[in-house]
Amino acid sequence: MRLSQMLFVTLREDPAEAEIPSHKLLLRAGYIRRITSGVYAYLPLLWRVLNKISAIVRDEMNATGAQECLLPQLQPAELWRESGRWDTYTKAEGIMFSLVDRRQQEMGLGPTHEEVITTIARDMIRSYRQLPVHLYQIQTKFRDEIRPRFGLMRGREFIMKDGYSFHTDEASLKQTYQEMYTAYSNILRRCGLEFRAVDADSGAIGGSGSTEFMVLADAGEDEVLYTEDGRYAANVEKAVSLPSAAVPSTFTSFEKLDTPNTPTIESLAKFLKCSPTQIVKNVLYQTVFDSGQAVLVLISIRGDQDVNEVKLINELTKLASNYGGSTVLTLTVPDEEAQGKWAAKPLPLGYMAPDLGDDYIQPGGEAIEAKFLRLVDQTAVDLKNFVTGSNEAGYHVVGANWGEPFTLPKLVVNVRKATAGDRAVHDPSQTLQTARGIEIGHIFQLGTKYSNAMGATYTSESGEELPLVMGCYGVGVSRLAQAAVEQSYDKNGIIWPVAIAPYHAIVVIPNITDALQVKTATQLYTDLNAAGVETLLDDRDERAGVKFKDSELIGIPYRVVTGRALADGLVEVVERATGTSQEIAVGDVVGLLKERIAAAVA
Ligand code: ATP
Ligand code: MG
């Protein structure tokens, strides 16, 4: 392609809308244009990158025997009602775009495709002889994200490869899951990314085991905890660790003390000269189940620990049926406005005790449960003579115990947040380290969640009618493209890994009025492309400096310059990643670049 014929527009200044380097660079270098919040046009250079990533994804998927297909983006609400996800995905913080068509049918734009694929499996899979089977697609997904940001990282319209596998049993699912683990590792390695596979929470998608593939970068929205020995890595949402041992309490008798201005653990520990591990803190949440029922959750946890809200949501989901629901719609810390809707009197915030009375909740409140749901985290269960609130502002009690005066909540949960510095479970001599990650892929063992809900069964060898066992596997193709930039750039621009660069090389003509330069450059451009080295020709009527800057900004791995040394039959070849430059004979350029590119994508 000749730059003079391309829609090629680069920006000198960082666009105000962009916060992170990769987003700024993709905009400046003319790869993307924002159309509205979370919605981008993929311009020709980026489209080439996306196609290269897709080709690698296809190659790895096909190698496992998975088959490509294309599923509809417009999906009927009925299917989502069958799986029980319509409300969770369209109400409150749900992320599905929904609409009503001219026949008054409710529809959604596909954020994911479990429902569609399960209905196909239900219709088409009859016998164990058809299993296992695995279908995938590469397609635009729609999600009305609460906080679309960072360009392609969190879009409302983005490209994903999603695949779904069906099995007779868990053992067969585990085998495919393992193959996907390998395929995903290959995809990221071949795209030239540094990544880590981590244990992950299965979230609203459901199921048991899941692994996320994280590209490590400071701009990542996820936190990964890992150990130096490489044996443990998990998303902080899922991570487990050993809490430090509690310091034995120095209080010996139960007393209520005047503790002015101590609403935080830090201020209280300082005032009482005690360890935060001797304190039981009581945290209040408000949750809403899909039945519409709101419940106030009071959770007691050791003072030095924090609640992991993802783990708490998972615990609450298990309790949803007690409240006429099947899942959690929202979990929030009730602010003043929310408290105003149900509090019978001002709450002793910062001084709450585990026995905070149910009379703080207005009787007869409409959709709010009249009693607190009381939970205790494992870290608080064994504490003796602890410090905690008194339900009166400015006062705490010390020397308290479960049994006397407080009743230990029946529901003991494990919802503490693992943090960097904690001891690792597999080897307490290892401490957890922290890193930021961009989630690029996520593979799940779904089990029978969707097949049970939607009645997708098969007939086993012994003639039994059994639910299909499912797995699902997603890679963010457009997010991957930007993550590659986030991991590889310098002050002059993008540095594409060769395997996914839009072009391998760019031939720059410093002076288009010099006939020899034009002739040599055009010949090189033709020969390189003929030899399979994907090459651009910068034949624009621009100053040489502008051309060099642009070639660096757009991040093409090799630049060939037909400059002054041409008189001696030499051209300059510059490698973008290292900045190294060498003068070589015109006749050697094709061979050298072919070799370099083959080595880089091997
Ligand atoms: P996240 O936790 O980042 O919201 P997710 O868990 O919702 O992601 P999945 O449903 O597992 O994502 O989707 C599979 C992959 O699709 C993700 O690993 C990610 O690479 C990509 N992806 C998800 N949401 C977006 C988005 N809004 N924009 C771009 N890519 C996305
Ligand atoms: Mg995920």
XYZ file of C-alpha atoms and ligand atoms in Angstrom:
634
model
C 0.000 0.000 0.000
C 1.189 3.504 -0.851
C 0.748 6.046 1.942
C -0.126 8.673 -0.665
C -3.266 6.664 -1.431
C -4.239 5.750 2.118
C -6.537 7.562 4.523
C -3.466 8.264 6.626
C -3.855 10.904 9.344
C -1.609 11.088 12.381
C -1.897 13.517 15.283
C 1.016 15.330 16.852
C -0.717 15.983 20.179
C -2.117 13.473 22.650
C -5.907 13.485 22.334
C -7.584 14.758 25.510
C -9.998 11.805 25.659
C -7.202 9.263 26.218
C -5.650 8.422 29.586
C -3.354 5.464 29.050
C -0.421 5.238 26.616
C -1.873 2.561 24.332
C -5.139 4.474 23.901
C -3.287 7.724 23.117
C -1.003 5.989 20.642
C -3.747 4.149 18.757
C -5.637 7.429 18.341
C -2.566 9.471 17.420
C -1.302 6.904 14.936
C -4.649 6.727 13.144
C -5.608 3.171 14.128
C -8.956 4.022 15.727
C -11.518 6.824 15.949
C -14.063 7.211 18.744
C -17.656 7.412 17.517
C -19.314 7.556 20.933
C -18.597 6.310 24.458
C -17.035 2.838 24.205
C -17.648 2.625 20.456
C -14.732 2.856 18.009
C -14.136 2.637 14.299
C -11.357 0.159 13.504
C -9.437 1.931 10.724
C -7.538 0.032 7.994
C -4.248 -0.322 9.907
C -5.984 -1.688 12.989
C -8.183 -3.953 10.889
C -5.023 -5.633 9.596
C -3.818 -6.109 13.178
C -7.189 -7.566 14.210
C -7.160 -9.929 11.242
C -3.685 -11.142 12.151
C -4.754 -11.808 15.724
C -7.892 -13.573 14.460
C -5.784 -15.714 12.120
C -3.590 -16.850 15.020
C -6.692 -17.533 17.128
C -8.271 -19.574 14.283
C -5.107 -21.505 13.707
C -4.831 -22.528 17.355
C -8.553 -23.273 17.706
C -8.734 -25.336 14.527
C -5.691 -27.311 15.669
C -7.717 -28.560 18.652
C -10.562 -29.719 16.409
C -12.890 -26.838 17.290
C -15.104 -25.637 14.414
C -15.803 -22.060 13.428
C -19.354 -20.778 13.013
C -21.218 -17.460 13.328
C -24.091 -17.042 15.778
C -26.721 -14.279 15.769
C -26.115 -11.085 17.671
C -29.825 -10.363 17.931
C -31.153 -12.742 20.561
C -34.711 -13.286 21.817
C -35.402 -12.529 25.487
C -37.111 -15.921 25.839
C -33.819 -17.757 25.611
C -32.367 -15.576 28.342
C -35.459 -16.116 30.466
C -34.978 -19.866 30.091
C -31.455 -19.623 31.477
C -32.654 -17.199 34.150
C -30.269 -14.443 33.030
C -32.613 -11.923 31.358
C -33.164 -9.886 34.511
C -29.568 -10.030 35.759
C -28.322 -8.932 32.351
C -30.865 -6.218 31.588
C -31.786 -4.740 34.981
C -29.798 -2.740 37.553
C -26.128 -3.103 36.627
C -26.880 -5.584 33.832
C -24.826 -4.983 30.705
C -27.061 -6.291 27.911
C -28.470 -3.784 25.433
C -32.111 -4.679 24.975
C -34.851 -3.520 22.655
C -38.443 -4.213 21.656
C -39.065 -5.010 17.989
C -42.080 -3.994 15.853
C -43.931 -7.142 16.920
C -43.413 -6.182 20.572
C -40.886 -8.971 21.089
C -38.084 -8.248 23.555
C -34.605 -8.815 22.188
C -31.056 -8.361 23.407
C -27.771 -7.712 21.613
C -25.429 -10.579 22.421
C -22.959 -9.850 25.228
C -22.087 -13.588 25.194
C -23.641 -16.661 23.577
C -24.284 -19.446 26.096
C -28.059 -19.280 25.559
C -27.885 -19.354 21.752
C -25.401 -22.213 21.609
C -27.282 -24.222 24.243
C -30.518 -24.012 22.298
C -28.664 -25.271 19.205
C -27.133 -28.112 21.210
C -30.550 -28.958 22.649
C -31.958 -29.296 19.126
C -29.048 -30.999 17.417
C -27.237 -33.175 19.956
C -29.085 -36.408 20.628
C -26.482 -39.027 21.389
C -23.176 -39.538 23.177
C -21.839 -40.492 19.737
C -21.944 -36.808 18.730
C -19.742 -35.795 21.684
C -17.469 -34.069 22.461
C -18.057 -31.159 20.107
C -16.713 -27.609 20.193
C -17.928 -24.567 18.195
C -16.408 -21.106 18.181
C -16.922 -17.757 16.484
C -15.070 -14.456 16.125
C -17.535 -11.637 16.302
C -18.640 -8.281 17.653
C -20.045 -8.382 21.185
C -22.209 -5.704 22.761
C -22.014 -4.819 26.444
C -23.419 -1.668 27.994
C -20.439 -1.419 30.356
C -20.899 0.760 33.425
C -17.506 2.372 32.890
C -16.409 2.077 29.265
C -12.859 3.389 29.136
C -9.316 3.152 27.857
C -10.359 2.814 24.230
C -10.535 -0.786 23.073
C -9.747 -2.085 26.559
C -13.311 -1.709 27.793
C -15.570 -0.985 24.875
C -19.324 -1.269 24.585
C -18.864 -2.889 21.201
C -15.780 -5.084 20.818
C -14.487 -8.192 19.083
C -14.318 -11.485 20.925
C -13.574 -15.056 20.030
C -15.943 -17.195 22.045
C -16.139 -20.972 21.977
C -18.429 -23.494 23.627
C -17.787 -27.190 24.102
C -20.195 -30.015 24.950
C -19.303 -33.256 26.678
C -20.702 -36.440 28.123
C -18.895 -35.953 31.438
C -16.522 -33.858 33.545
C -13.477 -35.878 32.498
C -14.044 -35.045 28.837
C -14.672 -31.380 29.719
C -11.424 -31.262 31.710
C -9.509 -32.600 28.729
C -10.841 -29.879 26.409
C -10.276 -27.271 29.125
C -6.650 -28.369 29.299
C -6.350 -28.160 25.494
C -7.803 -24.648 25.630
C -5.313 -23.720 28.327
C -2.548 -24.727 25.944
C -4.204 -23.084 22.916
C -4.662 -19.809 24.788
C -1.067 -19.877 25.990
C 0.024 -20.441 22.381
C -2.159 -17.585 21.110
C -0.677 -15.076 23.527
C 2.876 -16.287 22.998
C 2.492 -16.144 19.209
C 1.028 -12.626 19.432
C 4.232 -11.639 21.226
C 2.698 -10.915 24.630
C 4.036 -11.497 28.111
C 1.257 -13.045 30.169
C 0.332 -15.071 33.204
C -2.450 -17.659 33.576
C -4.263 -17.109 36.874
C -7.051 -18.728 38.948
C -10.205 -16.713 38.469
C -13.696 -16.163 39.785
C -16.415 -17.493 37.489
C -18.717 -14.503 38.036
C -22.126 -14.149 36.431
C -21.240 -16.684 33.713
C -21.311 -19.408 36.377
C -19.650 -22.797 36.685
C -16.767 -24.207 38.678
C -13.126 -23.860 37.625
C -11.872 -20.985 35.541
C -8.579 -19.504 34.433
C -7.862 -15.985 33.196
C -5.008 -15.081 30.895
C -3.545 -11.791 32.049
C -1.216 -9.531 30.138
C 0.914 -7.817 32.748
C 0.845 -4.015 32.453
C 0.560 -1.146 34.936
C -2.612 0.119 33.245
C -4.383 -3.203 33.900
C -7.740 -3.017 35.656
C -7.175 -6.332 37.434
C -4.881 -7.180 40.309
C -2.985 -10.447 40.228
C -1.455 -12.024 43.352
C 1.319 -14.517 42.751
C 4.310 -16.168 44.415
C 7.912 -15.943 43.244
C 8.182 -19.732 42.963
C 5.642 -19.575 40.093
C 3.362 -22.123 41.756
C 0.516 -19.758 42.596
C -1.157 -16.937 40.675
C -4.736 -15.750 41.073
C -6.950 -12.796 40.369
C -7.356 -10.920 43.681
C -11.124 -11.590 43.341
C -10.411 -15.278 43.741
C -7.073 -15.361 45.600
C -6.649 -17.228 48.862
C -3.891 -16.842 51.447
C -3.134 -17.398 55.110
C -4.005 -14.431 57.322
C -1.302 -13.404 59.768
C -1.716 -14.875 63.263
C -3.839 -12.749 65.607
C -1.969 -11.064 68.451
C -3.439 -12.392 71.755
C -5.704 -9.857 73.398
C -4.440 -7.960 76.429
C -7.973 -7.300 77.659
C -9.190 -9.709 80.322
C -12.609 -8.464 81.311
C -15.629 -7.161 79.460
C -15.910 -3.385 79.651
C -17.406 -0.508 77.717
C -14.860 2.236 77.175
C -15.088 5.864 76.167
C -13.199 5.929 72.840
C -13.850 9.371 71.336
C -13.191 9.934 67.613
C -12.303 6.332 66.785
C -14.598 5.396 63.890
C -11.812 3.673 61.948
C -9.796 0.583 62.881
C -6.604 2.577 62.639
C -7.784 5.311 65.012
C -9.221 2.769 67.444
C -6.107 0.566 67.526
C -3.994 3.640 68.152
C -6.278 4.916 70.920
C -6.463 1.545 72.717
C -2.818 0.680 71.914
C -3.989 -2.707 70.647
C -3.422 -4.702 67.487
C -6.077 -4.442 64.733
C -6.138 -8.266 64.924
C -7.815 -7.960 68.342
C -10.717 -5.997 66.900
C -13.906 -7.369 65.339
C -15.138 -4.916 62.750
C -18.752 -4.992 61.606
C -19.366 -3.977 58.028
C -22.786 -3.174 56.608
C -23.805 -3.961 53.022
C -27.078 -3.726 51.173
C -27.836 -6.357 48.579
C -30.696 -6.795 46.137
C -31.645 -10.234 44.857
C -33.246 -10.849 41.465
C -36.554 -11.411 43.272
C -36.462 -7.684 44.040
C -35.908 -8.392 47.735
C -33.350 -6.085 49.378
C -31.447 -7.357 52.400
C -29.079 -5.639 54.813
C -26.001 -7.725 55.448
C -23.956 -7.236 58.618
C -20.662 -9.005 58.423
C -18.183 -9.352 61.288
C -14.543 -9.712 60.267
C -11.162 -9.335 61.969
C -10.126 -5.660 62.140
C -7.000 -5.962 59.988
C -8.913 -7.721 57.180
C -11.108 -6.435 54.389
C -14.137 -7.973 52.738
C -13.652 -9.301 49.204
C -16.928 -8.264 47.600
C -16.730 -10.883 44.848
C -16.466 -13.647 47.448
C -19.302 -12.049 49.420
C -21.523 -11.977 46.315
C -20.777 -15.669 45.777
C -21.849 -16.429 49.383
C -24.994 -14.323 49.026
C -25.868 -16.072 45.764
C -25.942 -19.358 47.698
C -28.502 -17.761 50.043
C -30.618 -16.207 47.265
C -33.317 -18.897 47.401
C -34.070 -17.865 51.023
C -35.177 -14.559 49.545
C -37.150 -15.922 46.635
C -34.356 -15.323 44.129
C -31.595 -17.194 42.377
C -28.923 -14.553 42.085
C -27.601 -11.238 43.378
C -28.373 -8.111 41.350
C -26.367 -5.564 43.377
C -24.150 -5.278 46.424
C -23.463 -1.807 47.798
C -22.355 -0.064 50.953
C -25.515 1.909 51.795
C -24.829 5.638 51.630
C -26.825 8.267 53.523
C -29.514 8.382 50.873
C -29.949 4.595 50.905
C -29.990 4.518 54.720
C -32.665 7.222 54.657
C -34.999 4.767 52.910
C -34.947 2.118 55.634
C -33.179 3.319 58.820
C -35.538 3.783 61.775
C -32.891 5.851 63.576
C -29.339 7.041 62.805
C -26.880 4.160 62.622
C -23.868 4.178 64.966
C -21.524 4.119 61.968
C -17.958 3.312 62.978
C -19.209 1.983 66.324
C -21.495 -0.877 65.269
C -21.489 -4.117 67.264
C -22.234 -7.623 65.945
C -25.605 -7.417 67.754
C -26.749 -4.204 66.031
C -30.493 -4.391 66.671
C -33.019 -5.168 63.970
C -34.952 -2.164 65.314
C -32.601 0.006 63.244
C -34.667 -1.171 60.279
C -38.036 0.556 59.852
C -40.807 -1.984 60.289
C -43.060 -2.513 57.312
C -40.468 -1.323 54.790
C -41.608 -2.501 51.386
C -39.010 -4.602 49.673
C -36.440 -4.620 52.486
C -36.043 -7.598 54.787
C -36.875 -6.599 58.392
C -33.864 -8.412 59.865
C -30.135 -8.082 59.250
C -28.534 -11.053 57.569
C -25.657 -11.656 60.004
C -22.480 -13.298 58.754
C -19.119 -13.835 60.400
C -15.871 -14.270 58.535
C -13.656 -17.171 59.571
C -10.947 -14.713 60.738
C -13.185 -13.397 63.528
C -14.492 -16.735 64.793
C -11.620 -17.747 67.078
C -10.899 -14.333 68.580
C -11.052 -14.121 72.379
C -11.513 -11.035 74.552
C -11.816 -8.912 71.429
C -12.584 -5.239 70.948
C -15.678 -4.223 68.991
C -18.355 -1.524 68.694
C -20.947 -0.784 71.371
C -23.714 0.513 69.070
C -23.107 3.936 70.637
C -21.033 6.584 68.884
C -17.784 7.281 70.719
C -17.776 4.012 72.692
C -16.358 0.538 72.122
C -16.379 -2.622 74.195
C -13.234 -4.629 75.071
C -12.800 -8.156 76.433
C -15.797 -9.345 74.432
C -16.348 -12.976 73.420
C -18.573 -15.001 71.157
C -21.140 -16.668 73.372
C -20.917 -13.876 75.933
C -22.055 -11.189 75.278
C -22.324 -11.722 71.509
C -23.982 -14.571 69.670
C -21.766 -16.027 66.970
C -23.671 -15.745 63.665
C -24.686 -19.171 62.365
C -23.363 -18.362 58.915
C -19.579 -18.590 58.967
C -18.100 -17.521 55.625
C -14.700 -17.059 54.073
C -14.811 -13.655 52.420
C -11.585 -12.002 53.507
C -9.584 -10.353 50.803
C -6.133 -11.817 50.182
C -3.521 -9.074 49.863
C 0.087 -8.678 48.860
C 2.366 -9.670 51.729
C 0.067 -12.477 52.962
C 1.588 -15.933 53.353
C 0.828 -18.390 50.547
C -1.347 -21.416 51.274
C 0.825 -23.898 49.343
C 4.003 -22.748 51.098
C 3.756 -20.318 54.024
C 7.384 -19.263 53.547
C 6.319 -17.605 50.273
C 4.561 -14.261 50.436
C 2.073 -13.048 47.848
C 3.347 -10.450 45.383
C 1.119 -8.102 43.431
C 1.004 -7.055 39.759
C -1.499 -5.300 37.506
C -2.996 -7.309 34.673
C -5.202 -6.860 31.617
C -7.578 -9.814 31.269
C -7.267 -11.043 27.691
C -8.777 -14.492 27.898
C -10.994 -16.446 30.250
C -11.717 -20.172 30.086
C -14.502 -21.771 32.151
C -15.671 -25.203 33.126
C -19.374 -24.451 33.076
C -20.683 -27.892 33.924
C -24.433 -28.341 33.549
C -25.647 -24.876 34.583
C -27.065 -23.952 31.166
C -27.986 -27.417 29.966
C -29.984 -28.008 33.152
C -31.707 -24.635 32.967
C -32.548 -25.041 29.289
C -33.124 -28.797 29.188
C -30.254 -29.671 26.843
C -29.694 -33.393 27.209
C -28.218 -36.345 25.331
C -28.730 -40.085 25.485
C -25.818 -41.912 27.093
C -24.365 -45.240 25.997
C -26.565 -47.002 28.553
C -29.651 -45.190 27.253
C -29.941 -42.612 30.037
C -31.093 -39.044 29.317
C -28.354 -36.806 30.827
C -27.605 -33.064 30.802
C -24.798 -31.967 28.483
C -21.615 -30.941 30.301
C -20.324 -27.609 28.988
C -17.210 -25.471 28.805
C -16.778 -21.949 27.421
C -13.725 -20.022 26.329
C -13.311 -16.338 25.421
C -10.510 -14.138 24.058
C -10.862 -10.386 23.664
C -9.453 -9.888 20.167
C -9.731 -6.082 20.109
C -8.587 -5.793 23.730
C -5.586 -7.971 22.867
C -4.548 -5.569 20.095
C -4.454 -2.646 22.496
C -2.822 -4.681 25.264
C 0.022 -5.439 22.844
C 0.589 -1.694 22.480
C 0.343 -1.148 26.231
C 3.132 -3.671 26.637
C 5.299 -2.392 23.818
C 5.863 1.277 23.035
C 8.419 4.037 23.557
C 8.425 7.824 23.486
C 8.255 7.808 19.689
C 5.271 5.507 19.334
C 4.047 1.955 19.032
C 6.406 -1.026 18.698
C 4.269 -3.851 17.270
C 5.324 -7.436 17.848
C 6.169 -8.616 14.315
C 3.476 -11.321 14.293
C 0.595 -8.844 14.630
C 2.070 -5.686 13.087
C -0.205 -4.286 10.346
C 2.781 -4.346 7.954
C 6.253 -5.815 8.381
C 8.161 -3.037 6.665
C 7.858 0.504 5.368
C 9.988 1.860 2.547
C 10.539 5.585 3.030
C 11.534 7.886 0.181
C 13.174 10.908 1.862
C 13.045 13.011 -1.301
C 10.343 12.272 -3.864
C 11.906 14.634 -6.388
C 14.959 12.359 -6.612
C 14.235 9.958 -9.487
C 16.750 7.304 -8.367
C 15.246 7.251 -4.850
C 11.754 6.869 -6.243
C 12.763 4.151 -8.689
C 14.761 2.107 -6.138
C 12.127 2.485 -3.417
C 9.287 1.481 -5.734
C 11.213 -1.575 -6.898
C 12.017 -2.590 -3.298
C 8.367 -2.101 -2.341
C 7.237 -4.369 -5.183
C 9.906 -7.007 -4.529
C 9.310 -7.103 -0.779
C 5.563 -7.584 -1.199
C 6.150 -10.243 -3.843
C 8.410 -12.064 -1.395
C 5.704 -12.028 1.284
C 7.159 -9.159 3.316
C 4.063 -6.990 3.826
C 5.332 -3.535 2.954
C 4.123 0.064 2.867
C 5.617 2.738 0.629
C 5.852 6.261 2.038
C 5.737 8.202 -1.215
C 3.988 11.251 0.239
C 5.094 14.741 -0.597
C 6.293 15.390 2.967
C 9.569 16.268 4.645
C 11.810 13.271 5.461
C 11.570 14.088 9.189
C 7.775 13.836 9.133
C 7.964 10.477 7.377
C 10.478 9.062 9.873
C 8.347 10.256 12.807
C 5.197 8.726 11.325
C 6.882 5.394 10.624
C 7.946 5.249 14.272
C 4.564 6.357 15.572
C 2.680 3.640 13.693
C 5.225 1.090 14.889
C 6.150 -0.822 11.720
C 8.946 -3.299 12.660
C 11.359 -2.415 9.794
C 12.035 0.836 7.958
C 13.981 0.896 4.703
C 15.287 4.325 3.663
C 16.499 5.130 0.164
C 18.749 7.969 1.315
C 22.140 9.467 0.486
C 24.071 6.163 0.449
C 22.006 5.123 -2.546
C 24.776 6.555 -4.729
C 26.907 3.632 -3.429
C 24.070 1.135 -3.942
C 23.194 1.094 -0.242
C 19.967 1.674 1.726
C 19.436 2.084 5.442
C 17.459 -0.579 7.335
C 16.230 0.459 10.804
C 14.714 -1.921 13.319
C 11.869 -0.226 15.231
C 12.228 -2.235 18.451
C 15.933 -1.636 19.001
C 16.517 1.469 16.896
C 19.563 -0.226 15.347
C 20.351 0.886 11.852
C 22.532 -0.704 9.180
C 23.442 0.159 5.618
C 23.072 -2.746 3.267
C 23.199 -3.364 -0.458
C 19.873 -2.830 -2.236
C 20.017 -6.384 -3.556
C 20.250 -7.856 -0.029
C 17.193 -6.128 1.478
C 14.547 -8.691 0.519
C 16.589 -11.657 1.753
C 17.482 -9.975 5.046
C 13.930 -8.894 5.879
C 12.423 -12.238 4.872
C 14.826 -13.954 7.225
C 14.218 -11.521 10.118
C 10.450 -11.776 9.825
C 10.434 -15.546 9.563
C 12.573 -15.710 12.712
C 10.295 -13.312 14.596
C 7.030 -15.121 13.875
C 8.385 -18.658 14.298
P -13.921 -8.010 32.475
O -13.738 -8.691 33.796
O -12.695 -7.299 31.990
O -15.155 -7.176 32.401
P -15.299 -10.292 31.562
O -14.932 -11.210 32.648
O -16.603 -9.645 31.572
O -14.171 -9.166 31.439
P -15.550 -12.435 29.635
O -17.006 -12.483 29.680
O -14.757 -13.503 30.278
O -15.049 -11.005 30.171
O -15.115 -12.217 28.114
C -13.983 -12.814 27.502
C -12.968 -11.786 27.077
O -13.544 -10.715 26.325
C -12.292 -11.079 28.232
O -11.254 -11.874 28.755
C -11.779 -9.809 27.573
O -10.549 -10.037 26.917
C -12.827 -9.510 26.540
N -13.731 -8.446 26.994
C -14.707 -8.526 27.921
N -15.339 -7.363 28.060
C -14.746 -6.491 27.192
C -14.963 -5.132 26.854
N -15.923 -4.415 27.438
N -14.183 -4.567 25.902
C -13.207 -5.281 25.290
N -12.965 -6.575 25.564
C -13.721 -7.185 26.506
Mg -13.769 -12.773 32.817
